[in-house]
Short mmCIF file of C-alpha atoms in Angstrom, two decimals:
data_model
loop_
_atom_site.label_atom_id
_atom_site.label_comp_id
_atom_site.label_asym_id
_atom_site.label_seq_id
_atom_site.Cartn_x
_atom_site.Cartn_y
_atom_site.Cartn_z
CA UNK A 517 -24.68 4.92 -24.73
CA UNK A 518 -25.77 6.61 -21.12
CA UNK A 519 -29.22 6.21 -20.44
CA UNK A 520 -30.44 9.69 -18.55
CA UNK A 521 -30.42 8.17 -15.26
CA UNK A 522 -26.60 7.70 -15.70
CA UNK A 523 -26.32 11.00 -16.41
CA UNK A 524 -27.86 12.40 -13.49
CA UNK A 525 -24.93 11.45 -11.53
CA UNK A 526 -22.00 13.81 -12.11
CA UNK A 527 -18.12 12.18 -12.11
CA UNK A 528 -17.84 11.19 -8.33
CA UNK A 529 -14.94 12.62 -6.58
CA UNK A 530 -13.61 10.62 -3.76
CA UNK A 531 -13.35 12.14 -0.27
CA UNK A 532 -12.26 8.67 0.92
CA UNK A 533 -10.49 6.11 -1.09
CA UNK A 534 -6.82 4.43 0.12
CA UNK A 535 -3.75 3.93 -1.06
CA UNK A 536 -1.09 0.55 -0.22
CA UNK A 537 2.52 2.37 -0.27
CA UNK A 538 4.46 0.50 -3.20
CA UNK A 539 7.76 -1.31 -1.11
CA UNK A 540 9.88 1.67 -1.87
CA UNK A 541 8.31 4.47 -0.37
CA UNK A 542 10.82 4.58 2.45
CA UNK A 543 13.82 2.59 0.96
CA UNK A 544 14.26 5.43 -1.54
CA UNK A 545 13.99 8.69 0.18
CA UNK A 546 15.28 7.78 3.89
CA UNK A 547 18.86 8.15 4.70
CA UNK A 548 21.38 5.15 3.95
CA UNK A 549 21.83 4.63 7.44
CA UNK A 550 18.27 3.86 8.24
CA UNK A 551 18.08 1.02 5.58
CA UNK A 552 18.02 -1.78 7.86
CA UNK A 553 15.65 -0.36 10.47
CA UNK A 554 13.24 1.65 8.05
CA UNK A 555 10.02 0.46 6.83
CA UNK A 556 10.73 -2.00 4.70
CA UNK A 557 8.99 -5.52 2.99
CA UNK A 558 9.84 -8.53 4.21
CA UNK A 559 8.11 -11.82 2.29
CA UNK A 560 7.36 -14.03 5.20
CA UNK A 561 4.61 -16.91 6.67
CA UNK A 562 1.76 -15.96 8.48
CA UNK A 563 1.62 -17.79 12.06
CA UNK A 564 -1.29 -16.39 13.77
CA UNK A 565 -3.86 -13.37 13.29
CA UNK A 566 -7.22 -12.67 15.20
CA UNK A 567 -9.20 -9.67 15.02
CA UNK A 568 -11.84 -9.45 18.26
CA UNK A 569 -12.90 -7.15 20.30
CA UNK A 570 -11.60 -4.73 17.39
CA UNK A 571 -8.22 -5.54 18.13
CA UNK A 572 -5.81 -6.62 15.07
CA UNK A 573 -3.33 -8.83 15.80
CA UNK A 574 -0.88 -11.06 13.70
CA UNK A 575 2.04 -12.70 13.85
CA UNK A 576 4.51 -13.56 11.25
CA UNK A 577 6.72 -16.59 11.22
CA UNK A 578 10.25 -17.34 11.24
CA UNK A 579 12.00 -18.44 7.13
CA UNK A 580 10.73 -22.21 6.68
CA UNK A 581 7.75 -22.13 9.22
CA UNK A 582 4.45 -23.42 7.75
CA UNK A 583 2.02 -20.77 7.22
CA UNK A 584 0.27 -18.88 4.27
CA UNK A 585 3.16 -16.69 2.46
CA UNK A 586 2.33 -12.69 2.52
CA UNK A 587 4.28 -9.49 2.24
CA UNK A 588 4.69 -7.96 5.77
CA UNK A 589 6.17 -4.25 6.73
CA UNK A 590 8.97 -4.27 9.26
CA UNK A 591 9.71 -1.36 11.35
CA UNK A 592 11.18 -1.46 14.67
CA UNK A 593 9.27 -4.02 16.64
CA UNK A 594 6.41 -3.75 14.39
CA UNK A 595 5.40 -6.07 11.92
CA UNK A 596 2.40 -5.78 9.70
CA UNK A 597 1.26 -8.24 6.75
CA UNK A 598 -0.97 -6.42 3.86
CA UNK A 599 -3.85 -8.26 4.19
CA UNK A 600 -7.29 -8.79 1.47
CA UNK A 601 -9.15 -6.55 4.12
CA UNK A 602 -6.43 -4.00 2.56
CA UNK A 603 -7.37 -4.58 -1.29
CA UNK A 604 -10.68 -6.26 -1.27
CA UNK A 605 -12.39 -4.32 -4.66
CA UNK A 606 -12.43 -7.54 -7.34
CA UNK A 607 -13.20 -9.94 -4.89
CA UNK A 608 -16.65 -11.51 -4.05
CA UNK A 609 -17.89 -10.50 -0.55
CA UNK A 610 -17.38 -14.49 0.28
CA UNK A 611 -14.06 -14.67 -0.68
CA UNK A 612 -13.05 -11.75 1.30
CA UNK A 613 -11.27 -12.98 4.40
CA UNK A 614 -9.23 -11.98 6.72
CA UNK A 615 -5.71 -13.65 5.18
CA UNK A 616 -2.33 -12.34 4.90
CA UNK A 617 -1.41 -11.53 0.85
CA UNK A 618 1.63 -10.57 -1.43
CA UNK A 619 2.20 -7.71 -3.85
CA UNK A 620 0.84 -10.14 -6.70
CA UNK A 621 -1.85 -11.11 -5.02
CA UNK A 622 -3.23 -7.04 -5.00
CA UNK A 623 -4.82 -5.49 -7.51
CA UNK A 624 -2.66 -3.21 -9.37
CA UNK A 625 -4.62 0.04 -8.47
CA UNK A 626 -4.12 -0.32 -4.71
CA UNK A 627 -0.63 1.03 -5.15
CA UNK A 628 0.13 2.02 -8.79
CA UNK A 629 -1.05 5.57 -10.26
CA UNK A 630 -1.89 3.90 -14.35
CA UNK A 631 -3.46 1.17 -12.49
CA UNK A 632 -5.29 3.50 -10.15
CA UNK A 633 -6.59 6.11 -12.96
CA UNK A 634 -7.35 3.01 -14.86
CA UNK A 635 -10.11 1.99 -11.99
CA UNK A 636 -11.25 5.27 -11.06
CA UNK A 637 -12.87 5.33 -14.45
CA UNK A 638 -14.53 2.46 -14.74
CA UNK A 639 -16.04 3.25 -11.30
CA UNK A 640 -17.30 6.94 -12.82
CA UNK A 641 -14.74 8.90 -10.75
CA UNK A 642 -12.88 11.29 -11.68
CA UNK A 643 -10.82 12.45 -7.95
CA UNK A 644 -9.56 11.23 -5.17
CA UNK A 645 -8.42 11.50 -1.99
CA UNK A 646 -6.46 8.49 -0.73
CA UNK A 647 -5.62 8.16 3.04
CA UNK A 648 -2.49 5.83 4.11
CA UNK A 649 -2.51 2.63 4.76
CA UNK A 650 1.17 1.09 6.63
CA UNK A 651 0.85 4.48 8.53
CA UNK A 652 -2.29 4.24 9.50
CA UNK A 653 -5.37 6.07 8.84
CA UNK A 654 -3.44 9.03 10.93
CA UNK A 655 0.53 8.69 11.05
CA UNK A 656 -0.27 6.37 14.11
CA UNK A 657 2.54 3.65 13.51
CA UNK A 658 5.81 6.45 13.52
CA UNK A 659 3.91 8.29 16.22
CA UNK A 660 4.37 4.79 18.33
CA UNK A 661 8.01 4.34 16.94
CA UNK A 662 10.80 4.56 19.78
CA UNK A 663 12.98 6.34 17.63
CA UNK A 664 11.41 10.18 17.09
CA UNK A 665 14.01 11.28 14.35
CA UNK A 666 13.41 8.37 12.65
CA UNK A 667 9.80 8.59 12.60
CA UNK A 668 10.07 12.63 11.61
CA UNK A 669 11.92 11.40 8.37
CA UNK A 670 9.55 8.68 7.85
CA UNK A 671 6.29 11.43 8.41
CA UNK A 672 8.23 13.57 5.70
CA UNK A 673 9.27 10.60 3.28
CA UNK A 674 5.60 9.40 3.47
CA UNK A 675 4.34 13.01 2.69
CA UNK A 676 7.01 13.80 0.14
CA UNK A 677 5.55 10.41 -2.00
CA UNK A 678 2.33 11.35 -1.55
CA UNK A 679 2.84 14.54 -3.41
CA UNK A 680 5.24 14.12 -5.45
CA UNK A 681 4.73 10.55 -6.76
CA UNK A 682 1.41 9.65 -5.74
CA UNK A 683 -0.18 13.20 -7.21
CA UNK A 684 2.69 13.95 -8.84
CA UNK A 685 2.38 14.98 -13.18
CA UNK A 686 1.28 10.76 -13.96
CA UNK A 687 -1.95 11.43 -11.54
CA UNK A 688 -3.22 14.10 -14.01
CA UNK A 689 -4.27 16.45 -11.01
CA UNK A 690 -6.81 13.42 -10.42
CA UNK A 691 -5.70 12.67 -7.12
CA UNK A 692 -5.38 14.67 -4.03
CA UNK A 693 -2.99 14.83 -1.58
CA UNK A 694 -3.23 13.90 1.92
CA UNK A 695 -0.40 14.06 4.19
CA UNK A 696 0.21 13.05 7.34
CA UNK A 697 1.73 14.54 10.74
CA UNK A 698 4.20 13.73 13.51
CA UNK A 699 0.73 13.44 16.21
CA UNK A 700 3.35 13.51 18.99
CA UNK A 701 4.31 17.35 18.45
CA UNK A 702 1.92 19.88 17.55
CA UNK A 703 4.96 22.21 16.33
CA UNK A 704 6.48 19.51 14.05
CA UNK A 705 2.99 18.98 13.10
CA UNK A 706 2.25 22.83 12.55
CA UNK A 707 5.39 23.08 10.67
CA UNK A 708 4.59 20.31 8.06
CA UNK A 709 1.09 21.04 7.43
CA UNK A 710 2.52 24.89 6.51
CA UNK A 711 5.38 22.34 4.11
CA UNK A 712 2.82 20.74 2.52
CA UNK A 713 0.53 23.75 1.72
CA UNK A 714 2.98 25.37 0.42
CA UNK A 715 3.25 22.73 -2.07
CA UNK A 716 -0.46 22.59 -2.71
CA UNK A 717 -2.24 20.27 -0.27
CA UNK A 718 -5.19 21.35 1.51
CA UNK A 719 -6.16 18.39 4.12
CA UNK A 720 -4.13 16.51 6.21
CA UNK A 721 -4.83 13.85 8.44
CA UNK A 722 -5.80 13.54 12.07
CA UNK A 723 -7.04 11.30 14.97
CA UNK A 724 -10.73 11.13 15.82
CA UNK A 725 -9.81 10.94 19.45
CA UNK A 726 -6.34 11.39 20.03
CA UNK A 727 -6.25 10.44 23.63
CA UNK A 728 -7.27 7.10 22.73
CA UNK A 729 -3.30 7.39 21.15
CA UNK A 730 -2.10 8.13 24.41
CA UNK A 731 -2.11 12.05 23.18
CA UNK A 732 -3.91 15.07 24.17
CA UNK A 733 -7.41 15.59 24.25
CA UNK A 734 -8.83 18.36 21.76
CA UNK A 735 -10.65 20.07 24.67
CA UNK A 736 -6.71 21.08 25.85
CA UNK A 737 -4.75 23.84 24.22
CA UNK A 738 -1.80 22.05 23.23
CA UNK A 739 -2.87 21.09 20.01
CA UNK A 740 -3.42 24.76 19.11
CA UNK A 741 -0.46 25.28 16.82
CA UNK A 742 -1.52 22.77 14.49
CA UNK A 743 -4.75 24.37 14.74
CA UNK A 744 -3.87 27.67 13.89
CA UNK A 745 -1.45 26.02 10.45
CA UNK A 746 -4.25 24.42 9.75
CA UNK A 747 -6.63 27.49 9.67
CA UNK A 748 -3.85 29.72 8.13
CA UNK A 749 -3.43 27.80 5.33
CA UNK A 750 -7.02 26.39 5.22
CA UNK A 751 -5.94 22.79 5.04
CA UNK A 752 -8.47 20.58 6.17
CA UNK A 753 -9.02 18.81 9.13
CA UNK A 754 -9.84 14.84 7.85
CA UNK A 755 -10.43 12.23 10.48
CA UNK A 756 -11.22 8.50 9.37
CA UNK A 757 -12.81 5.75 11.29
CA UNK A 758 -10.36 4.08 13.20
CA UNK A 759 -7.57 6.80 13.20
CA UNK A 760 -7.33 6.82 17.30
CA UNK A 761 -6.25 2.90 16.55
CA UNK A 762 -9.68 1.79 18.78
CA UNK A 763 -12.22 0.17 16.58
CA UNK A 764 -15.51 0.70 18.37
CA UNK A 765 -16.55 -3.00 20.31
CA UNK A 766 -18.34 -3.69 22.93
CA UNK A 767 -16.11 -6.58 24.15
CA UNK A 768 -13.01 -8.93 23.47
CA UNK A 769 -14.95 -11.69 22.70
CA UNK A 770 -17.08 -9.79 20.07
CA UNK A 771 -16.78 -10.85 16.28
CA UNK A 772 -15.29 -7.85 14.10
CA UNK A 773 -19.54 -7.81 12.61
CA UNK A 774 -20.07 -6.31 15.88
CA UNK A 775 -18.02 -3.46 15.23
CA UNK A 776 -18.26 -3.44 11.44
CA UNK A 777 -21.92 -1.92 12.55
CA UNK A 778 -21.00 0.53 14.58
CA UNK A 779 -17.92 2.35 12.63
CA UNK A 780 -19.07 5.46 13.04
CA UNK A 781 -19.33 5.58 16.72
CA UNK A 782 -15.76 7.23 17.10
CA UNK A 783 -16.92 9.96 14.24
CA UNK A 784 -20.25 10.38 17.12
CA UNK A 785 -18.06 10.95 20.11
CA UNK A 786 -15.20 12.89 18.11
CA UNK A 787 -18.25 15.45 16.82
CA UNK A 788 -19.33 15.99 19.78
CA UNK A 789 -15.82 16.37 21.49
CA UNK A 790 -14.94 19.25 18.98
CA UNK A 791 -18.88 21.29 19.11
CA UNK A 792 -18.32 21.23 22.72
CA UNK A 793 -14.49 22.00 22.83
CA UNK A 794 -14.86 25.87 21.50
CA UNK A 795 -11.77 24.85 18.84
CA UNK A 796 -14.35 26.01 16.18
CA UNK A 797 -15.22 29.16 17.74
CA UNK A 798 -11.75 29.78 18.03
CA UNK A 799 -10.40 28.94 15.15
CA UNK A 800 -13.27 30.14 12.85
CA UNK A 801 -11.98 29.36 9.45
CA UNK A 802 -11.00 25.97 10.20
CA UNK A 803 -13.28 22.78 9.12
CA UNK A 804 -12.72 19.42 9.24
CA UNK A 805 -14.12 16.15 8.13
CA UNK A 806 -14.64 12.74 8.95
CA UNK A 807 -14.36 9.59 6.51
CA UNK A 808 -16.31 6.83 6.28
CA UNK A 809 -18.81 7.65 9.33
CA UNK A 810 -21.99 8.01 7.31
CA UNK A 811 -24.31 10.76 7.89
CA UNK A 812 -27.31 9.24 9.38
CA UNK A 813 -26.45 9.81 13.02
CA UNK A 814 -26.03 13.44 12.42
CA UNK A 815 -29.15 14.94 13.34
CA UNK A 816 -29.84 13.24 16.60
CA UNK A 817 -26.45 14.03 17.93
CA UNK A 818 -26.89 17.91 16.99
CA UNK A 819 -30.30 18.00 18.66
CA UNK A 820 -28.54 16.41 21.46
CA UNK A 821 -25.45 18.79 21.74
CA UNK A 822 -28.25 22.11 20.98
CA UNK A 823 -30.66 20.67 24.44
CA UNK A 824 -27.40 19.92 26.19
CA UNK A 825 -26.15 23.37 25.67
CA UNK A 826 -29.21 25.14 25.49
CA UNK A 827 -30.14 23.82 29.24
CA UNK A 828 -26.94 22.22 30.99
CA UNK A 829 -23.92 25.01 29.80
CA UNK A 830 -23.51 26.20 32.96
CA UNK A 831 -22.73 22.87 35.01
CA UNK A 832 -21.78 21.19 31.78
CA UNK A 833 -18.37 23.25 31.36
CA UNK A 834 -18.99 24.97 28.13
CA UNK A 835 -20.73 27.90 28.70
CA UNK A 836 -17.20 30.44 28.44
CA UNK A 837 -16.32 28.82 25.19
CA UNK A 838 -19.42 27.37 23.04
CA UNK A 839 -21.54 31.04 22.81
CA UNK A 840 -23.88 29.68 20.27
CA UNK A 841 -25.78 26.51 19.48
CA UNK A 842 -23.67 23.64 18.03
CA UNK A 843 -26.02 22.80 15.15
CA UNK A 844 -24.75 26.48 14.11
CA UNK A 845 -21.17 25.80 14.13
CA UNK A 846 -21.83 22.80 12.40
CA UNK A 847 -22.90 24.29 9.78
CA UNK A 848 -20.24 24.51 6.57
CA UNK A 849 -17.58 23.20 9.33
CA UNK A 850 -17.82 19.75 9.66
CA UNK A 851 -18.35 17.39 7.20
CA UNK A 852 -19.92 14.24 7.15
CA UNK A 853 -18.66 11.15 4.10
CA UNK A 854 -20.71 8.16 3.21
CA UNK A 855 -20.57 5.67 0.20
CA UNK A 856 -24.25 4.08 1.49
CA UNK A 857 -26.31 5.88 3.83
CA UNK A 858 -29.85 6.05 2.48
CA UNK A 859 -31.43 7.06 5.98
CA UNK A 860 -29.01 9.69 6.17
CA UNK A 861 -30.04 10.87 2.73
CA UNK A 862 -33.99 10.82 3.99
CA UNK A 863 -32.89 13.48 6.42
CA UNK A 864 -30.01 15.28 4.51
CA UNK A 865 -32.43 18.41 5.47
CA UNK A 866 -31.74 17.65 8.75
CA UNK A 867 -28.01 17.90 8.12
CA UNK A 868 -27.72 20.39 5.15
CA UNK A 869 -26.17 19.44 1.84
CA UNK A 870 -23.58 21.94 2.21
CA UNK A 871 -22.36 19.68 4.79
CA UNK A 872 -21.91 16.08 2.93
CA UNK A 873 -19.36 14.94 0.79
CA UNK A 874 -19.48 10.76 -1.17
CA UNK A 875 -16.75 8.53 -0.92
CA UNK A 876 -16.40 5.29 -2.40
CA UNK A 877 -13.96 3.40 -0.03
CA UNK A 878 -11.33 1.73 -3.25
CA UNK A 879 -10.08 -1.04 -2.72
CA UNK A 880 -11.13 -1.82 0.59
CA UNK A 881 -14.27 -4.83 1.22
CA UNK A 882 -16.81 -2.14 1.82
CA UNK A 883 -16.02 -0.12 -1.48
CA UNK A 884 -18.65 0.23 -3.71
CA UNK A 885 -16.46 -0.10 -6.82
CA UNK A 886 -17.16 -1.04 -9.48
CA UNK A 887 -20.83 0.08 -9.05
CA UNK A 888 -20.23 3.55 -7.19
CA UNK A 889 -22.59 5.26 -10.18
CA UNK A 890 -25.02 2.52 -9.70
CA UNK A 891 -25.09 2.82 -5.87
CA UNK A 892 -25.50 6.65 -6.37
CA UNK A 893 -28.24 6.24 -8.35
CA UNK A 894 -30.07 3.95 -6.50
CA UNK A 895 -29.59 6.01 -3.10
CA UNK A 896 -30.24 9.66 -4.88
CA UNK A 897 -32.24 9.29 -7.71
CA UNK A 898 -34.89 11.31 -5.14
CA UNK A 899 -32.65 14.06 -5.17
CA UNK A 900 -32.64 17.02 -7.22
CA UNK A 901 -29.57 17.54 -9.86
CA UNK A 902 -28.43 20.66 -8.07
CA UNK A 903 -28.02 18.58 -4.70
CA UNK A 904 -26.47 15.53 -6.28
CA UNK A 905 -23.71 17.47 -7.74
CA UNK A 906 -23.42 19.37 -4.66
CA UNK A 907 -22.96 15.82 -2.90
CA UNK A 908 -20.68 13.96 -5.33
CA UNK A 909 -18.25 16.92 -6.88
CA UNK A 910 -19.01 20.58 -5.81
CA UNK A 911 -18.76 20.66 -2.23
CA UNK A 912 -15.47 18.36 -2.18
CA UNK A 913 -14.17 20.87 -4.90
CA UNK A 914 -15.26 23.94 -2.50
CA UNK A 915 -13.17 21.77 0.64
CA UNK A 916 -10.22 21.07 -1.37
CA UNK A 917 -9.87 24.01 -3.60
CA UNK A 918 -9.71 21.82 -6.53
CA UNK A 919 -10.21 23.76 -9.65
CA UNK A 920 -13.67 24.03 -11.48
CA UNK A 921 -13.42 20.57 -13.02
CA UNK A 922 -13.09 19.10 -9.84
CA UNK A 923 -8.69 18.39 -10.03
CA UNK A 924 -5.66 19.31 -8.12
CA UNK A 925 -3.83 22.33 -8.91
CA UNK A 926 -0.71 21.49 -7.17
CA UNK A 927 0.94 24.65 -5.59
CA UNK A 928 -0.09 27.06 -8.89
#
């Protein structure tokens, strides 16, 4: 039986889980010829891997080289070993470690739907929306590919499994779809967000700061026909830490704690790049959100942007484009995820409830599964019932136009 406490907290829906692509994803829906040079799993040793300075980097080893065995995703010139960092949940925190890992070696719920649903409900969640993981958090690794057509059909595969498979009928409407783009085109990109919203997804992902990916800034026009799909069909904007492929750091040297701290510096700048941009004012109907920044830092940085515009617009370049204060286009625009923040929570007035939305980070090593209830309750048992399930269910429902029980509607 629930004690009352457990019932304060509503079922949790997800704004920020992950999912690891099952080895078929591309085998089975790109074209016969692209067999051999597609993504595809290759079972191989591990010869090297660092991460410093926020900068991943392995190596995989040739058949019969000594080296821990893992499952590793060739493409191109690129290859990339699923590591435990990947599919941490069931692990102690010391046993989590940066080490290369197969298929078996997963749990089952980092890339099968039974397996998945199976988890969500121990962890008191009942939605969620999963963001890539061999793609990156944004589409980054086909928007690097040399070959463009190939990389289209791999965008579209990609999307086309996360719909139809991923969310498809087995999900139960209990996760959401999340597609991703071809970054280095904002007309291919226009034209698939309008694909997938016509099949019934309402976010898609995007880079925090896409210049870091060698692509446009936001404060340029050329991104504005994605914009303007986006708005159109009123598909969501979601941006996770580490989607412009440049963990924050401070230098190459620094241990991966450094940066662990400051993940939601590129959320900070990104804010602040799009309140001073005039994309919002623009594009009025169009919100976006960012996943796994926390909320805490939001109230300085608004405070910030409001002096900075209230007394340096005119020198500062903004004063044609960003007519009113940026706390007020913040508001109901941009939305701010966290799984543990309980400063942020201390000064949710400061950011408005309308504006935050709970994640829970499965399977990766800082998800709070199995415990996400627990967690909740410890961080917002201050909180009145109203606000909670305005935190945990309603306002993701309102973002996603999931249906009054908090699911996926598909295109109906």
């Amino acid at each position: 039986m629930e004690t009352p406490a457990q019932n304060a907290i509503p079922r949790i829906i997800s704004v920020d889980d992950h999912t690891v692509e099952p080895p078929n994803v591309w085998q089975d829906r790109l074209p016969a010829k692209y067999a051999d040079v597609g993504p595809r799993i290759v079972r191989a040793p591990l010869k090297e891997m660092t991460f410093m300075g926020g900068k991943f980097a392995p190596k995989m080893g040739a058949p019969g080289d000594d080296g821990p065995i893992g499952d590793w995703w060739v493409y191109e010139d690129l290859h990339r070993p699923l590591t435990r960092l990947d599919t941490a949940v069931g692990y102690s925190r010391d046993e989590i470690k940066l080490e290369v890992i197969t298929y078996e070696q997963m749990r089952p719920g980092s890339f099968s739907v039974k397996e998945r649903l199976e988890d969500m409900d121990v962890n008191h969640v009942q939605s969620a929306l999963c963001f890539p993981t061999f793609p990156r958090f944004c589409g980054q690794t086909f928007t690097e590919a040399k070959d463009k057509e190939l990389g289209l059909l791999c965008v579209q595969a990609y999307n086309d499994w996360m719909v139809e498979e991923w969310c498809g009928q087995d999900a139960q409407g209990r996760l959401i779809p999340l597609p991703i783009i071809p970054l280095w085109d904002a007309e291919l990109a226009a034209a698939e967000v309008r694909r997938n919203a016509a099949r019934g997804a309402r976010a898609v992902c995007f880079s925090e700061i896409p210049p870091f990916l060698g692509l446009p800034s936001i404060h340029s026009d050329d991104w504005d026909p994605f914009l303007r799909a986006c708005e159109e069909t009123q598909t969501v904007i979601a941006m996770h830490i580490g989607s412009s492929s440049k963990m924050p750091s401070t230098s190459a040297d620094a241990p991966p704690a450094v940066g662990s701290t400051i993940t939601f510096a590129n959320c900070c700048y990104s804010m602040v790049d799009w309140l001073m941009s005039g994309k919002l004012e623009r594009f009025p109907d169009l919100k976006i959100m960012y996943a796994e920044g926390q909320i805490g830092w939001i109230p300085y940085i608004l405070e910030r942007a409001d002096v900075v515009w209230e007394e340096n617009r005119g020198w500062g370049g903004v004063a044609d484009k960003v007519t009113v204060p940026p706390s007020e286009t913040f508001k109901n625009r941009i939305f701010g995820c966290f799984f543990d923040d309980a400063f942020g929570l201390k000064n949710l007035d400061s950011i408005g409830v309308a504006n935050v939305l709970y994640e829970t980070d499965y399977p990766h090593s800082d998800s709070t599964w199995p415990k996400s209830r627990e967690v909740a309750e410890t961080q917002m048992g201050h909180l009145a019932p109203d606000v909670i399930e305005r935190i945990v269910r309603g306002n993701a429902i309102d973002l996603l136009g999931l249906t009054a029980e908090g699911l996926w509607a598909g295109s109906e």
